[in-house]
Coordinates of C-alpha atoms and ligand atoms in Angstrom, one line a residue:
X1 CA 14.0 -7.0 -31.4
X2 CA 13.4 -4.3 -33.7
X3 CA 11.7 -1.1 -34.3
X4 CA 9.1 -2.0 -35.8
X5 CA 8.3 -5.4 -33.7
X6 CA 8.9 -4.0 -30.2
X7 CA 8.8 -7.5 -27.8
X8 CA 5.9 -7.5 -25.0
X9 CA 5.5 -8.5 -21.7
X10 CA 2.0 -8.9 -20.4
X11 CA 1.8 -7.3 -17.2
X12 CA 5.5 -5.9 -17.7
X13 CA 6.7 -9.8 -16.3
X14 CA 10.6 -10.1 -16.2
X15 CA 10.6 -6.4 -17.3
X16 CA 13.1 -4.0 -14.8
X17 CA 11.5 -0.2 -14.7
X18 CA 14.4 1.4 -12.0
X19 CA 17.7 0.7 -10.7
X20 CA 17.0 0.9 -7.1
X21 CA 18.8 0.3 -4.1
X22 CA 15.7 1.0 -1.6
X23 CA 14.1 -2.5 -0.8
X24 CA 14.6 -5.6 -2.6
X25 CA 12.6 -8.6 -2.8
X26 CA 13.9 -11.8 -3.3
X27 CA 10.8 -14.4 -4.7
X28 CA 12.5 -17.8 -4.1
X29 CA 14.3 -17.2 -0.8
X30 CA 11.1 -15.0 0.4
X31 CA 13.2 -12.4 1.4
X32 CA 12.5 -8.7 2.2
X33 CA 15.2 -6.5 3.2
X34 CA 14.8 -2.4 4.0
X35 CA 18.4 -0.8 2.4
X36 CA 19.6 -4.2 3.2
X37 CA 18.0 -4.6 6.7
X38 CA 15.4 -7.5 6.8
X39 CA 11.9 -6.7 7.9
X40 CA 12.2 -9.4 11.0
X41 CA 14.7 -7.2 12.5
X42 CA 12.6 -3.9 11.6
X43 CA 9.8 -4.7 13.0
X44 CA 11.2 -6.0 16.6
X45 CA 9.1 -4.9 19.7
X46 CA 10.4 -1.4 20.2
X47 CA 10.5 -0.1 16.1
X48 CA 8.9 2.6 15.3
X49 CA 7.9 3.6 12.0
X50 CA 9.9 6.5 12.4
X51 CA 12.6 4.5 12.1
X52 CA 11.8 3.4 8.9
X53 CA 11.3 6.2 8.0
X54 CA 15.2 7.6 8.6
X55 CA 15.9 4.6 7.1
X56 CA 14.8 4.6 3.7
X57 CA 15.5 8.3 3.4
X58 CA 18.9 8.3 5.0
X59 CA 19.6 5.0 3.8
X60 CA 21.7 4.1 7.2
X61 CA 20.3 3.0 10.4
X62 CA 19.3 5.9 12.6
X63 CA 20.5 7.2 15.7
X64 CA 18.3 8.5 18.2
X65 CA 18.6 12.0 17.5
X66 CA 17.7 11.3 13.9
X67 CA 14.7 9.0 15.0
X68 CA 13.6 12.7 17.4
X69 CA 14.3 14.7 14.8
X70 CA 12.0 12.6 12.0
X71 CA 9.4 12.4 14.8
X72 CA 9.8 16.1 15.4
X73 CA 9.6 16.9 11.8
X74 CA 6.5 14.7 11.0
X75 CA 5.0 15.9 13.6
X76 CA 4.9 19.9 12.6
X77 CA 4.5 18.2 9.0
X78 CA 1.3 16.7 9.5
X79 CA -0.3 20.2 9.8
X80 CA -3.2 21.1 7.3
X81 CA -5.3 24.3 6.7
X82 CA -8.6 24.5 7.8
X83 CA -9.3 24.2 4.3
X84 CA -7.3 20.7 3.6
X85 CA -9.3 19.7 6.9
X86 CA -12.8 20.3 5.6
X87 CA -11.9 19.0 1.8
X88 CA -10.9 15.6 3.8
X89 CA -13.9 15.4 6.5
X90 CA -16.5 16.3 3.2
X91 CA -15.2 13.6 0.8
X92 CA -15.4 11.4 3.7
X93 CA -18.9 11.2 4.0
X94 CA -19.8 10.4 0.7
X95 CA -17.4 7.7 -0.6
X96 CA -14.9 4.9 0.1
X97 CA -12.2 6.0 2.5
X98 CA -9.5 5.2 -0.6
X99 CA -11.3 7.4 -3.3
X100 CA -11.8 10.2 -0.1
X101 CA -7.8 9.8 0.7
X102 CA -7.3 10.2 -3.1
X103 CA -8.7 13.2 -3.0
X104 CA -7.8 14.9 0.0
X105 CA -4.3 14.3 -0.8
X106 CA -4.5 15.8 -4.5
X107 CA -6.4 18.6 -3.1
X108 CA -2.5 19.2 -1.2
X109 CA -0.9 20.1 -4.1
X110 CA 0.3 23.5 -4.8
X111 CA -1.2 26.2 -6.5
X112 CA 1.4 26.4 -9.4
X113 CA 2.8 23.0 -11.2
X114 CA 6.3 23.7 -11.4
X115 CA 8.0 21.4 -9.2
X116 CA 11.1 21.1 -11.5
X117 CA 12.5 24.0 -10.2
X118 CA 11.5 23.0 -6.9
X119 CA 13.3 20.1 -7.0
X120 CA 15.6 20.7 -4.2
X121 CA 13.0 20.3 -1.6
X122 CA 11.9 16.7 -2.9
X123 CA 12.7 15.1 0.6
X124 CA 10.7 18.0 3.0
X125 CA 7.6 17.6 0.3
X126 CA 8.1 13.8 0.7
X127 CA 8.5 13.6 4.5
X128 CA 5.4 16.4 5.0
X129 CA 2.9 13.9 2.9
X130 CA 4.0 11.1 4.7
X131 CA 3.0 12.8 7.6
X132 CA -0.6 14.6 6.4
X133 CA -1.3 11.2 4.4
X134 CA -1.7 9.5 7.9
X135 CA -3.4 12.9 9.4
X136 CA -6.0 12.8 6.4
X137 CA -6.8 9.1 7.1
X138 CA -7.7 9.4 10.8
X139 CA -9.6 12.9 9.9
X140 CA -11.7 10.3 7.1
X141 CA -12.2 7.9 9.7
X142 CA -13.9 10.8 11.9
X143 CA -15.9 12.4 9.5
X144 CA -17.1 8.4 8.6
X145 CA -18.4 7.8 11.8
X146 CA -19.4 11.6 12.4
X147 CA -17.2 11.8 15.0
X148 CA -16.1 15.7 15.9
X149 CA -12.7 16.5 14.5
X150 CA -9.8 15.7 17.0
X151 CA -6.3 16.0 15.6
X152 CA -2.6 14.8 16.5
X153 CA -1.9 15.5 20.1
X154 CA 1.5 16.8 20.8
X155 CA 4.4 14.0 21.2
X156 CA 1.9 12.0 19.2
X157 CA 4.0 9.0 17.3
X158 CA 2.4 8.8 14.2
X159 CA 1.3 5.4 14.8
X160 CA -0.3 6.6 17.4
X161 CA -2.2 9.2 16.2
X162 CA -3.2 7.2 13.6
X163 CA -4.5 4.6 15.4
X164 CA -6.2 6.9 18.4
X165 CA -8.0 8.8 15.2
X166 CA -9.3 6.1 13.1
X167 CA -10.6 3.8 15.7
X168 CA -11.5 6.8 18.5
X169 CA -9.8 5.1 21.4
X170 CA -6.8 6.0 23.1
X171 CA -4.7 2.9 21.7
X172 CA -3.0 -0.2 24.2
X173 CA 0.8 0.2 24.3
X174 CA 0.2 -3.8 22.6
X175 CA -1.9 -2.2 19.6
X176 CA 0.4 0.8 19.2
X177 CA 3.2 -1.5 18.5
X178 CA 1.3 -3.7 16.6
X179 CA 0.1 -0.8 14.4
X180 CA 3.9 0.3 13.8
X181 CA 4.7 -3.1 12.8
X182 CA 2.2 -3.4 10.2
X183 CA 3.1 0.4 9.1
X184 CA 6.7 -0.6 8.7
X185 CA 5.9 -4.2 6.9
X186 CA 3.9 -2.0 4.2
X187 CA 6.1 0.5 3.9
X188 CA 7.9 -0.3 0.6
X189 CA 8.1 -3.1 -1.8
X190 CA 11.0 -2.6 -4.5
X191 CA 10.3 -0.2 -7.7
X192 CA 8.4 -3.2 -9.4
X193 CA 4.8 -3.0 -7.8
X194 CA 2.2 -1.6 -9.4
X195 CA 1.3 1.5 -7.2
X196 CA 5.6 2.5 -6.8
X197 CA 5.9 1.5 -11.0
X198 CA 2.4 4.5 -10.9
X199 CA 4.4 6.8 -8.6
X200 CA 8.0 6.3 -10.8
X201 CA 5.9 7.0 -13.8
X202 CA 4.1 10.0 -12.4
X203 CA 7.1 11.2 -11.2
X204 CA 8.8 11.4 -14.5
X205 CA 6.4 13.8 -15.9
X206 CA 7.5 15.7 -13.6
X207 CA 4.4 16.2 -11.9
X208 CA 3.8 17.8 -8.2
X209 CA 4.7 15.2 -5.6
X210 CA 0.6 15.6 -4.5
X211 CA -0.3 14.0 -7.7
X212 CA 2.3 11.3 -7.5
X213 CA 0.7 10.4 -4.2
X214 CA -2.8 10.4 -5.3
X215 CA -2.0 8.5 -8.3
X216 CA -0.4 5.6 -6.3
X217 CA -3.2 6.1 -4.3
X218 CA -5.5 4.8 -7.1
X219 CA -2.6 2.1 -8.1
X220 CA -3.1 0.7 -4.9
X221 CA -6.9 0.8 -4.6
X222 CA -7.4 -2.1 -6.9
X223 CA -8.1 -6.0 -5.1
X224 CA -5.5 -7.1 -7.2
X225 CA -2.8 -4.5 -5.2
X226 CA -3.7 -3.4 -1.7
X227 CA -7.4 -3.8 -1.7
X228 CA -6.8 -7.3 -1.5
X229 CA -6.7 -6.8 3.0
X230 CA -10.2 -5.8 2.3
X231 CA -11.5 -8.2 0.1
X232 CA -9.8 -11.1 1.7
X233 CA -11.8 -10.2 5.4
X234 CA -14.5 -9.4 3.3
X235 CA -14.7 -12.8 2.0
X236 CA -13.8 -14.7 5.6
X237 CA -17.3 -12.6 7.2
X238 CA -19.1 -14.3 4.1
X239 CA -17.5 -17.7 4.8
X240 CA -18.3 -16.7 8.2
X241 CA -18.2 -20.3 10.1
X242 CA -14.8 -22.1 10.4
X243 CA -16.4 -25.2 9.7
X244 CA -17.5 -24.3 6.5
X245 CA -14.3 -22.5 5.5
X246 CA -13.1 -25.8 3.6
X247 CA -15.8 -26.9 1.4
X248 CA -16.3 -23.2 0.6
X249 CA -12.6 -22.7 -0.3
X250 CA -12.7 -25.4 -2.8
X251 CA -15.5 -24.7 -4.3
X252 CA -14.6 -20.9 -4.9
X253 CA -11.0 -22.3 -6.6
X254 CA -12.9 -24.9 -8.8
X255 CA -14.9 -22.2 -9.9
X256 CA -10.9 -20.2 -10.7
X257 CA -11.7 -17.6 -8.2
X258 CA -8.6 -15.7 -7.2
X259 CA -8.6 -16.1 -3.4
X260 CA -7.7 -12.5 -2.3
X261 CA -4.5 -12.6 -0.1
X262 CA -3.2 -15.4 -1.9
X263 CA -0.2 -15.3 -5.4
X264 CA 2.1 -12.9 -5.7
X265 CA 4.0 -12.1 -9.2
X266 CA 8.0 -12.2 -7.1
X267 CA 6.9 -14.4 -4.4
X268 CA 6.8 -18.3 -5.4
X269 CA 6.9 -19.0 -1.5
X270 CA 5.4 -17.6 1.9
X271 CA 5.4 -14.2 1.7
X272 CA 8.1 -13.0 3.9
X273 CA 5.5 -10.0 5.6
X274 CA 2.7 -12.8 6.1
X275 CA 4.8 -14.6 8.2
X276 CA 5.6 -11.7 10.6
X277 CA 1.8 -10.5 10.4
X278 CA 1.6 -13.7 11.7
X279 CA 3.6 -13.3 14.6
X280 CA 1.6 -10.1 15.6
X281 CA -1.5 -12.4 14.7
X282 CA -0.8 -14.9 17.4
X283 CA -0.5 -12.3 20.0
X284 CA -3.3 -9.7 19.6
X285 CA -6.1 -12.0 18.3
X286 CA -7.7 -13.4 21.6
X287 CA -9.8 -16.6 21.5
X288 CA -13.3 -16.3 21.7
X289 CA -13.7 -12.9 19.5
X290 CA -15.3 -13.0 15.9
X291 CA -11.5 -12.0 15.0
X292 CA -10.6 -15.2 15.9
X293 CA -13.0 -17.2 13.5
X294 CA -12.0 -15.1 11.0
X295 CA -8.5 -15.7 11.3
X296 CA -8.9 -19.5 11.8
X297 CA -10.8 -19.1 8.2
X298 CA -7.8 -17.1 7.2
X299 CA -5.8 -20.5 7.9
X300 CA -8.1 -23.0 7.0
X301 CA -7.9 -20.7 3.1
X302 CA -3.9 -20.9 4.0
X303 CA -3.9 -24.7 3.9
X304 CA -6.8 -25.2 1.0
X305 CA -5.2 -23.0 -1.5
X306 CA -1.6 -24.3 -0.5
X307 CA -2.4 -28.1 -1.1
X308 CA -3.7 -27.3 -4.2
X309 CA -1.9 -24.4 -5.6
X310 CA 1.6 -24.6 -3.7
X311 CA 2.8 -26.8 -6.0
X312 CA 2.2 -23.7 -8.9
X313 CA 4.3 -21.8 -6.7
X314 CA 1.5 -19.7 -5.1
X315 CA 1.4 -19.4 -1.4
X316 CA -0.1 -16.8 1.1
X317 CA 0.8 -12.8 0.6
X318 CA 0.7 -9.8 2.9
X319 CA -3.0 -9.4 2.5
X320 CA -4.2 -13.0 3.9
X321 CA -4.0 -12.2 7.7
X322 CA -3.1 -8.6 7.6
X323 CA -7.1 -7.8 7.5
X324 CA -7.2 -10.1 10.9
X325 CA -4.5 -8.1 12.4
X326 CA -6.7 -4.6 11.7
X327 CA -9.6 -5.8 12.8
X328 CA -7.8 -7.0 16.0
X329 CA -6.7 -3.9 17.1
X330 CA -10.0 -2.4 16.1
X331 CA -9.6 -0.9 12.6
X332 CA -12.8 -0.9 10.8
X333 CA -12.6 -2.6 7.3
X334 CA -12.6 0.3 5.0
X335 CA -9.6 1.9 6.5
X336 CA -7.3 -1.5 5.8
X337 CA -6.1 -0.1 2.5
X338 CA -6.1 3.6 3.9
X339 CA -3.6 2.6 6.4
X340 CA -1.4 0.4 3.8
X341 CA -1.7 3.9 1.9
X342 CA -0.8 6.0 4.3
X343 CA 2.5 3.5 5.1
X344 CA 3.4 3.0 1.3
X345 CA 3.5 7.0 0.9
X346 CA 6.6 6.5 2.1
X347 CA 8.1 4.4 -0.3
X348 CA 6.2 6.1 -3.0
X349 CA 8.4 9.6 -1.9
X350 CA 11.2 7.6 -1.5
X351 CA 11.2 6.4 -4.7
X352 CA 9.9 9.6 -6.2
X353 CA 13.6 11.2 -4.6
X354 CA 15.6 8.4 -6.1
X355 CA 14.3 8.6 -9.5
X356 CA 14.9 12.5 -9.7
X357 CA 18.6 11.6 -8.6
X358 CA 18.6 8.8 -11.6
X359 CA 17.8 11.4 -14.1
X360 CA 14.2 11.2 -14.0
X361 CA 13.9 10.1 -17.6
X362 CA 10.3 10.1 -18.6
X363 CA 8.7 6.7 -19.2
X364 CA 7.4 6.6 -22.5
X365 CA 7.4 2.4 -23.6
X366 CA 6.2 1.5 -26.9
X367 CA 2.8 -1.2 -28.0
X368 CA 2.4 -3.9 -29.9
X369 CA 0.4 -2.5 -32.3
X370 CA -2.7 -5.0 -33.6
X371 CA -5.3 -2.5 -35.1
X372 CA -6.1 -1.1 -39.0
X373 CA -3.6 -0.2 -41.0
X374 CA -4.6 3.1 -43.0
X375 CA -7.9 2.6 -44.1
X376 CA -9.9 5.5 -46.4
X377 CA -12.4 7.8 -44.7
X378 CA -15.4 7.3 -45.7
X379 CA -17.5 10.5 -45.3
X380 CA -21.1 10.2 -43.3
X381 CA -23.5 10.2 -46.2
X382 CA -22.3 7.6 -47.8
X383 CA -21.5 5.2 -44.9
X384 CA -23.7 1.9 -45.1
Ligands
COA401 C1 -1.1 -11.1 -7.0 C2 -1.7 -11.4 -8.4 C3 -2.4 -10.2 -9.0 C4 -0.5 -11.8 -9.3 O1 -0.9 -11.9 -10.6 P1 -0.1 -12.6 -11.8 O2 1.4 -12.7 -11.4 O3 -0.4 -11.8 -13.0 O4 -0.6 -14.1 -11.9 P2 -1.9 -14.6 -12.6 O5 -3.1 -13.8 -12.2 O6 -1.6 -14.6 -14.1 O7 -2.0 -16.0 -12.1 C5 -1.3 -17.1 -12.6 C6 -2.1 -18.4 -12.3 O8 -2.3 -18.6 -10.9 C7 -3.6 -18.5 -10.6 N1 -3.8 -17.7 -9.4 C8 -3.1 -16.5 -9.1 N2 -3.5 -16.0 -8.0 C9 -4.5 -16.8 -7.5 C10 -5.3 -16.7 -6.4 N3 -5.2 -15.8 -5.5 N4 -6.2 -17.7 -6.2 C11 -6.3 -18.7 -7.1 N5 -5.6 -18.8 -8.2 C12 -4.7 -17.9 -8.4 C13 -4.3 -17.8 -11.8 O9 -5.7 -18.2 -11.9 C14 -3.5 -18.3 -12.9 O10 -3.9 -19.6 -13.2 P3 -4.0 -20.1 -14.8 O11 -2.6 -20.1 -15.3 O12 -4.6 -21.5 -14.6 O13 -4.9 -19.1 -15.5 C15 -2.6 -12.6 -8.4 O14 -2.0 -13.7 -7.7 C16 -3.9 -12.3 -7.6 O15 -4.8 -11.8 -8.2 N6 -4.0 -12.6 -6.3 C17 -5.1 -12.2 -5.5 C18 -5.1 -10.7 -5.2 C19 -4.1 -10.3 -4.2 O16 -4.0 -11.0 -3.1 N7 -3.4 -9.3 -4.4 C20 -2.4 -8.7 -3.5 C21 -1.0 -9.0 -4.0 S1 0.2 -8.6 -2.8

């Protein structure tokens, strides 16, 4: 490679942007491990996305204390002004939940734009969003439904709160843990995805970490990142009978429609998380619900797309029967990628910590450059 004929990678493919030693994902095995810890062990029946949370900051497994202390600290965190509060309920009622968390959470930031020489407090900042990102969610979800504002309780867990303000019932010890699991699955996904690669990138101008949130925010707005949960439910109500879930599968893949939920750019096998989302499938989706039609769509698009495109290497991802699981325990549609938001704020800020400790050199790659070459200006009057 030179200068002057730089070598591209549509889509960045093969391309590393970090070193990182928060989460890595291993494509062929289908392997995802938190600072080395799988996410089958995470997310046993008593985790708490707290624990994660210790976790990826600390990079060790918690202790109790720490766990209480987390807890403790997310929980005077998650505070806002009065101000914050009515930015989040206005932009609520008059767009998407993702484009109102966007910005509610840019409306956090401070009012200078130094934080280079706040550096120092890159964890607190990081560990307060986590905690108002989930806050600001459960206040959209109110002002969506034009529910009356009811904030975190105290003791709240946050996956509590999140879950007792987005749906407006007090959540089932079964949907709590449920919602924690699905918090922790979404919590990071190495450097390399496209909202973390917009948060890194953010990061390095050294913005406010507000604006690296809300940026990742957008990142993962897109169907092609975490707005796939949504579009892949979306598409199981239009199937809407089981029975017709095959002959409408096929005919959407001969037509080379991208099957939300389905490919992944690491993964060439089962998606590690889909198989746990599974797990949490089988036990909070009862027979007989609408949930349950969807979700044997959800499998009936599982074994379409696998016969035909397994063999290419492209199998189910997080997003095939995570929308199933959110519906189950009652979250409304909209707030699937809200919630995945509010989870990957974590790994966003954990990342944004690492990558001022690496240096923080700003990313600045180069093009491919296929335009003119120096043409003469040709002055108005005497263009043709
Ligand atoms: C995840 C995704 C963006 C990865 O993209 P990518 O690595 O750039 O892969 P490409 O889009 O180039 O796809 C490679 C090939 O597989 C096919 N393919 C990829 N995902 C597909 C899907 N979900 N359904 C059907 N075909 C798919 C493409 O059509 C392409 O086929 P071609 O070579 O004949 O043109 C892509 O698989 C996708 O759009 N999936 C659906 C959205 C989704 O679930 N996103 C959440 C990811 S966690």
């Amino acid at each position: 490679m030179t200068l002057d004929t730089p070598s591209f990678s549509p889509g960045l493919e093969g391309v590393a942007i970090a070193e990182s030693a928060i989460s890595l994902v291993e494509g062929q095995a289908g392997r995802l491990t938190y600072r080395g810890y799988s996410i089958e062990d995470l997310t046993h029946p008593g985790a708490t996305f707290e624990e994660v949370v210790a976790l990826l900051y600390d990079g060790e497994l918690p202790s109790q204390a720490r766990i209480d202390e987390i807890r403790q600290k997310m929980h005077d965190d998650r505070v806002l002004t009065p101000e914050q509060l009515d930015v989040a309920r206005r932009v609520g009622a008059i767009t998407h939940p993702m484009f109102a968390l966007q910005s509610a959470v840019a409306a956090l930031g401070p009012d200078d734009n130094d934080f280079e020489r706040k550096v120092d407090s890159v964890q607190d900042r990081g560990l307060a969003l986590v905690a108002k990102v989930g806050h600001l969610v459960g206040i959209i979800a109110q002002a969506v439904e034009g529910r009356d504002y009811d904030g975190p309780w105290v003791g709240e867990s946050f996956a509590h709160m999140m879950l007792r303000m987005i749906t407006g019932q007090e959540p089932s010890p079964e949907h709590e843990r449920v919602m924690n699991a699905l918090l922790i699955l979404q919590a990071d996904h190495s450097a390399g995805n496209a909202s973390t690669f917009t948060a890194r990138v953010v990061t390095s101008t050294k913005s406010e970490p507000e604006a690296v949130c809300a940026a990742g925010i957008g990142a993962l707005s897109g169907p092609a990142h975490g707005g796939a949960n949504e579009a892949s439910l979306r598409l199981f109500q239009q199937i809407g009978d089981p029975k017709k879930a095959e002959t409408e599968i096929q005919k959407l893949l001969d037509d080379k429609f991208k099957i939300p939920g389905f490919g992944h750019r690491v993964y060439h096998v089962k998606d590690p998380r889909s198989i746990v989302i599974q797990r949490l499938a089988d036990e909070v989706i009862k027979p007989g619900t609408e949930v349950h039609d969807l979700y044997q769509i959800a499998l009936t698009v599982e074994k379409v797309a696998t016969d035909r495109l397994g063999d290419r290497g492209l199998y189910p991802n997080v997003d095939l029967f995570s929308g199933c699981v959110f519906a189950a325990i009652g979250i409304p549609t909209d707030f699937f990628t809200p919630i995945f938001a509010a989870s990957r704020t974590l790994g966003w800020m954990v990342h944004t910590k690492e990558q001022w400790e690496s240096g923080n050199r700003i990313f600045r790659p180069t093009q491919v450059y296929t335009g003119h070459q120096h043409r003469e200006y040709i002055p108005l009057e005497q263009r043709s």
